[in-house]
PDB file of C-alpha atoms in Angstrom:
ATOM      1  CA  MET A1383      10.350  33.226 -37.387  1.00 48.00           C
ATOM      2  CA  PRO A1384      12.705  32.039 -34.607  1.00 50.00           C
ATOM      3  CA  SER A1385      16.376  32.708 -35.171  1.00 49.00           C
ATOM      4  CA  ASN A1386      17.385  29.049 -34.619  1.00 52.00           C
ATOM      5  CA  GLY A1387      15.980  28.085 -38.015  1.00 50.00           C
ATOM      6  CA  GLN A1388      13.173  25.877 -36.665  1.00 50.00           C
ATOM      7  CA  GLY A1389       9.610  26.606 -37.725  1.00 47.00           C
ATOM      8  CA  THR A1390       6.806  27.272 -35.309  1.00 49.00           C
ATOM      9  CA  PRO A1391       4.600  24.254 -34.594  1.00 49.00           C
ATOM     10  CA  ASP A1392       2.216  25.240 -37.427  1.00 52.00           C
ATOM     11  CA  GLN A1393       5.171  25.565 -39.779  1.00 52.00           C
ATOM     12  CA  GLN A1394       6.933  22.392 -38.679  1.00 50.00           C
ATOM     13  CA  GLN A1395       8.483  20.338 -41.420  1.00 54.00           C
ATOM     14  CA  PRO A1396       7.957  16.548 -41.530  1.00 55.00           C
ATOM     15  CA  GLY A1397      10.490  14.736 -39.377  1.00 55.00           C
ATOM     16  CA  GLU A1398      11.539  17.950 -37.607  1.00 52.00           C
ATOM     17  CA  ASP A1399      12.139  17.578 -33.839  1.00 53.00           C
ATOM     18  CA  THR A1400      10.041  19.983 -31.783  1.00 52.00           C
ATOM     19  CA  GLY A1401      11.790  19.237 -28.502  1.00 55.00           C
ATOM     20  CA  GLY A1402       8.641  17.748 -26.918  1.00 54.00           C
ATOM     21  CA  THR A1403       6.692  21.009 -26.972  1.00 54.00           C
ATOM     22  CA  GLY A1404       3.997  20.048 -29.455  1.00 55.00           C
ATOM     23  CA  GLY A1405       3.784  18.666 -32.946  1.00 58.00           C
ATOM     24  CA  GLY A1406       3.700  14.996 -33.742  1.00 62.00           C
ATOM     25  CA  SER A1407       0.702  13.097 -34.928  1.00 67.00           C
ATOM     26  CA  VAL A1408      -1.597  10.282 -33.972  1.00 65.00           C
ATOM     27  CA  SER A1409      -3.084   7.888 -36.462  1.00 68.00           C
ATOM     28  CA  ILE A1410      -5.794   5.494 -35.324  1.00 70.00           C
ATOM     29  CA  GLY A1411      -6.947   2.976 -37.874  1.00 68.00           C
ATOM     30  CA  SER A1412      -9.767   1.549 -35.758  1.00 67.00           C
ATOM     31  CA  MET A1413     -10.953   2.091 -32.207  1.00 65.00           C
ATOM     32  CA  SER A1414     -13.851   0.821 -30.178  1.00 63.00           C
ATOM     33  CA  GLY A1415     -14.419   2.624 -26.892  1.00 62.00           C
ATOM     34  CA  GLY A1416     -11.792   4.401 -24.839  1.00 66.00           C
ATOM     35  CA  SER A1417     -10.196   7.818 -25.151  1.00 69.00           C
ATOM     36  CA  VAL A1418      -7.078   9.306 -26.689  1.00 70.00           C
ATOM     37  CA  ALA A1419      -5.146  12.393 -25.629  1.00 70.00           C
ATOM     38  CA  THR A1420      -2.001  13.824 -27.199  1.00 72.00           C
ATOM     39  CA  GLY A1421       0.425  16.577 -26.365  1.00 72.00           C
ATOM     40  CA  SER A1422       2.079  17.600 -23.141  1.00 77.00           C
ATOM     41  CA  HIS A1423      -1.173  18.974 -21.704  1.00 77.00           C
ATOM     42  CA  GLY A1424      -3.605  16.610 -23.412  1.00 73.00           C
ATOM     43  CA  THR A1425      -6.431  15.121 -21.419  1.00 75.00           C
ATOM     44  CA  ALA A1426      -8.936  12.455 -22.316  1.00 71.00           C
ATOM     45  CA  THR A1427     -12.218  11.692 -20.641  1.00 69.00           C
ATOM     46  CA  SER A1428     -14.305   8.678 -21.442  1.00 63.00           C
ATOM     47  CA  TYR A1429     -17.903   8.177 -20.361  1.00 59.00           C
ATOM     48  CA  ASN A1430     -19.054   4.613 -20.820  1.00 54.00           C
ATOM     49  CA  THR A1431     -22.462   3.134 -20.234  1.00 55.00           C
ATOM     50  CA  THR A1432     -23.610  -0.418 -20.489  1.00 55.00           C
ATOM     51  CA  GLY A1433     -26.984  -1.599 -21.588  1.00 54.00           C
ATOM     52  CA  ALA A1434     -29.993   0.376 -22.622  1.00 57.00           C
ATOM     53  CA  GLY A1435     -31.965   2.606 -20.333  1.00 68.00           C
ATOM     54  CA  PRO A1436     -35.186   1.020 -19.134  1.00 75.00           C
ATOM     55  CA  ASP A1437     -38.504   1.981 -20.718  1.00 83.00           C
ATOM     56  CA  PRO A1438     -40.804   3.969 -18.393  1.00 89.00           C
ATOM     57  CA  ARG A1439     -42.720   0.937 -17.068  1.00 92.00           C
ATOM     58  CA  HIS A1440     -39.506  -0.973 -16.369  1.00 94.00           C
ATOM     59  CA  ALA A1441     -38.028   2.156 -14.781  1.00 93.00           C
ATOM     60  CA  GLU A1442     -40.992   2.296 -12.394  1.00 94.00           C
ATOM     61  CA  LEU A1443     -40.615  -1.400 -11.620  1.00 95.00           C
ATOM     62  CA  LEU A1444     -36.889  -0.919 -11.057  1.00 95.00           C
ATOM     63  CA  GLU A1445     -37.608   1.822  -8.522  1.00 94.00           C
ATOM     64  CA  ALA A1446     -40.148  -0.423  -6.754  1.00 94.00           C
ATOM     65  CA  ILE A1447     -37.653  -3.320  -6.709  1.00 95.00           C
ATOM     66  CA  ARG A1448     -34.980  -1.113  -5.174  1.00 96.00           C
ATOM     67  CA  GLN A1449     -37.411   0.177  -2.560  1.00 94.00           C
ATOM     68  CA  LEU A1450     -38.498  -3.344  -1.594  1.00 92.00           C
ATOM     69  CA  ARG A1451     -34.874  -4.464  -1.288  1.00 94.00           C
ATOM     70  CA  GLU A1452     -34.276  -1.492   0.984  1.00 93.00           C
ATOM     71  CA  ASP A1453     -37.350  -2.334   3.075  1.00 89.00           C
ATOM     72  CA  LEU A1454     -36.381  -5.984   3.622  1.00 89.00           C
ATOM     73  CA  PRO A1455     -34.995  -6.785   7.071  1.00 86.00           C
ATOM     74  CA  ALA A1456     -31.274  -6.172   7.595  1.00 87.00           C
ATOM     75  CA  THR A1457     -29.093  -8.997   6.308  1.00 87.00           C
ATOM     76  CA  ALA A1458     -28.375 -10.327   9.801  1.00 87.00           C
ATOM     77  CA  ASP A1459     -32.121 -10.474  10.588  1.00 87.00           C
ATOM     78  CA  ARG A1460     -33.297 -12.031   7.319  1.00 86.00           C
ATOM     79  CA  SER A1461     -35.162 -15.283   7.155  1.00 87.00           C
ATOM     80  CA  ASP A1462     -34.507 -17.762   4.358  1.00 88.00           C
ATOM     81  CA  GLU A1463     -37.592 -16.353   2.571  1.00 88.00           C
ATOM     82  CA  ASP A1464     -36.219 -12.804   2.859  1.00 90.00           C
ATOM     83  CA  ALA A1465     -32.855 -13.890   1.450  1.00 91.00           C
ATOM     84  CA  ALA A1466     -34.474 -15.795  -1.436  1.00 92.00           C
ATOM     85  CA  LEU A1467     -36.646 -12.802  -2.313  1.00 93.00           C
ATOM     86  CA  ASP A1468     -33.654 -10.467  -2.178  1.00 94.00           C
ATOM     87  CA  ARG A1469     -31.785 -12.723  -4.641  1.00 95.00           C
ATOM     88  CA  GLU A1470     -34.751 -12.704  -7.038  1.00 95.00           C
ATOM     89  CA  LEU A1471     -35.034  -8.925  -6.728  1.00 96.00           C
ATOM     90  CA  ALA A1472     -31.291  -8.488  -7.302  1.00 96.00           C
ATOM     91  CA  ASP A1473     -31.412 -10.674 -10.426  1.00 96.00           C
ATOM     92  CA  ALA A1474     -34.373  -8.722 -11.819  1.00 96.00           C
ATOM     93  CA  GLU A1475     -32.670  -5.413 -11.011  1.00 96.00           C
ATOM     94  CA  ALA A1476     -29.501  -6.506 -12.809  1.00 95.00           C
ATOM     95  CA  GLU A1477     -31.460  -7.629 -15.871  1.00 94.00           C
ATOM     96  CA  ILE A1478     -33.392  -4.350 -16.111  1.00 93.00           C
ATOM     97  CA  VAL A1479     -30.256  -2.259 -15.622  1.00 92.00           C
ATOM     98  CA  GLY A1480     -28.266  -4.310 -18.140  1.00 90.00           C
ATOM     99  CA  ALA A1481     -30.869  -4.878 -20.841  1.00 89.00           C
ATOM    100  CA  GLY A1482     -33.372  -2.104 -20.236  1.00 90.00           C
ATOM    101  CA  SER A1483     -36.125  -4.627 -19.513  1.00 91.00           C
ATOM    102  CA  ALA A1484     -36.792  -7.929 -17.824  1.00 93.00           C
ATOM    103  CA  SER A1485     -37.930 -11.038 -19.646  1.00 94.00           C
ATOM    104  CA  SER A1486     -41.446 -12.311 -19.053  1.00 94.00           C
ATOM    105  CA  GLY A1487     -39.941 -15.439 -17.482  1.00 95.00           C
ATOM    106  CA  ARG A1488     -37.991 -13.333 -14.990  1.00 95.00           C
ATOM    107  CA  LEU A1489     -41.083 -11.252 -14.228  1.00 95.00           C
ATOM    108  CA  THR A1490     -43.210 -14.348 -13.711  1.00 95.00           C
ATOM    109  CA  ARG A1491     -40.645 -15.861 -11.302  1.00 95.00           C
ATOM    110  CA  LEU A1492     -40.362 -12.570  -9.431  1.00 95.00           C
ATOM    111  CA  LEU A1493     -44.134 -12.209  -9.198  1.00 94.00           C
ATOM    112  CA  GLY A1494     -44.385 -15.703  -7.704  1.00 92.00           C
ATOM    113  CA  GLY A1495     -41.523 -14.940  -5.326  1.00 92.00           C
ATOM    114  CA  VAL A1496     -43.060 -11.699  -4.080  1.00 92.00           C
ATOM    115  CA  ARG A1497     -46.520 -13.228  -3.684  1.00 89.00           C
ATOM    116  CA  GLY A1498     -45.061 -16.241  -1.875  1.00 87.00           C
ATOM    117  CA  TRP A1499     -43.036 -13.986   0.407  1.00 87.00           C
ATOM    118  CA  LEU A1500     -46.110 -11.908   1.236  1.00 85.00           C
ATOM    119  CA  GLY A1501     -48.122 -15.039   2.029  1.00 79.00           C
ATOM    120  CA  SER A1502     -45.431 -16.683   4.148  1.00 73.00           C
ATOM    121  CA  ARG A1503     -45.007 -14.073   6.843  1.00 63.00           C
ATOM    122  CA  ALA A1504     -46.340 -10.979   8.474  1.00 57.00           C
ATOM    123  CA  ALA A1505     -44.094  -8.497   6.721  1.00 59.00           C
ATOM    124  CA  ALA A1506     -43.454  -5.006   8.010  1.00 63.00           C
ATOM    125  CA  VAL A1507     -45.918  -2.402   6.737  1.00 59.00           C
ATOM    126  CA  GLY A1508     -43.278  -0.595   4.635  1.00 64.00           C
ATOM    127  CA  ALA A1509     -42.185  -3.824   2.997  1.00 80.00           C
ATOM    128  CA  VAL A1510     -45.788  -4.772   2.211  1.00 79.00           C
ATOM    129  CA  ALA A1511     -46.337  -1.429   0.480  1.00 78.00           C
ATOM    130  CA  SER A1512     -43.101  -1.862  -1.500  1.00 84.00           C
ATOM    131  CA  ALA A1513     -44.000  -5.437  -2.401  1.00 86.00           C
ATOM    132  CA  THR A1514     -47.416  -4.277  -3.597  1.00 86.00           C
ATOM    133  CA  ALA A1515     -45.739  -1.730  -5.891  1.00 87.00           C
ATOM    134  CA  VAL A1516     -43.524  -4.481  -7.334  1.00 91.00           C
ATOM    135  CA  VAL A1517     -46.543  -6.746  -7.922  1.00 89.00           C
ATOM    136  CA  GLN A1518     -48.448  -3.912  -9.626  1.00 89.00           C
ATOM    137  CA  GLY A1519     -45.452  -3.055 -11.831  1.00 90.00           C
ATOM    138  CA  ILE A1520     -45.057  -6.678 -12.908  1.00 90.00           C
ATOM    139  CA  ALA A1521     -48.784  -7.035 -13.563  1.00 89.00           C
ATOM    140  CA  GLN A1522     -48.686  -4.014 -15.897  1.00 89.00           C
ATOM    141  CA  LEU A1523     -45.737  -5.438 -17.811  1.00 90.00           C
ATOM    142  CA  LEU A1524     -47.167  -8.943 -18.109  1.00 89.00           C
ATOM    143  CA  GLY A1525     -50.603  -7.629 -19.097  1.00 81.00           C
TER     144      GLY A1525
END
């Protein structure tokens, strides 16, 4: 036992000052999310995710959507049709990432958008292949 009369941190008496080297307590009545760390060397790490992970078919569609967005012409070279398709793809991507799936209404709009885009122009070969993957993914989900 230390000669100054104070207990060690495990022997600390209620209300006893530990000089900032430990002790103390934390009481949390309710907490939703976040992290808590105590003590002079305490650390807290919080890993947060939003939404549910997509089911396998939506995950495949999500990959195809991302590939098609990548294969679209650069922003400066995009036609109005390219820009409209990119917006539809971005909305579908956000819905799948956030909710884990896309609604049938969203899929139907996207399917029409991709088909219309394919019919309106001579798209680059890579973009056609990516668009075909998106159409196939939507067709599987819509049945």
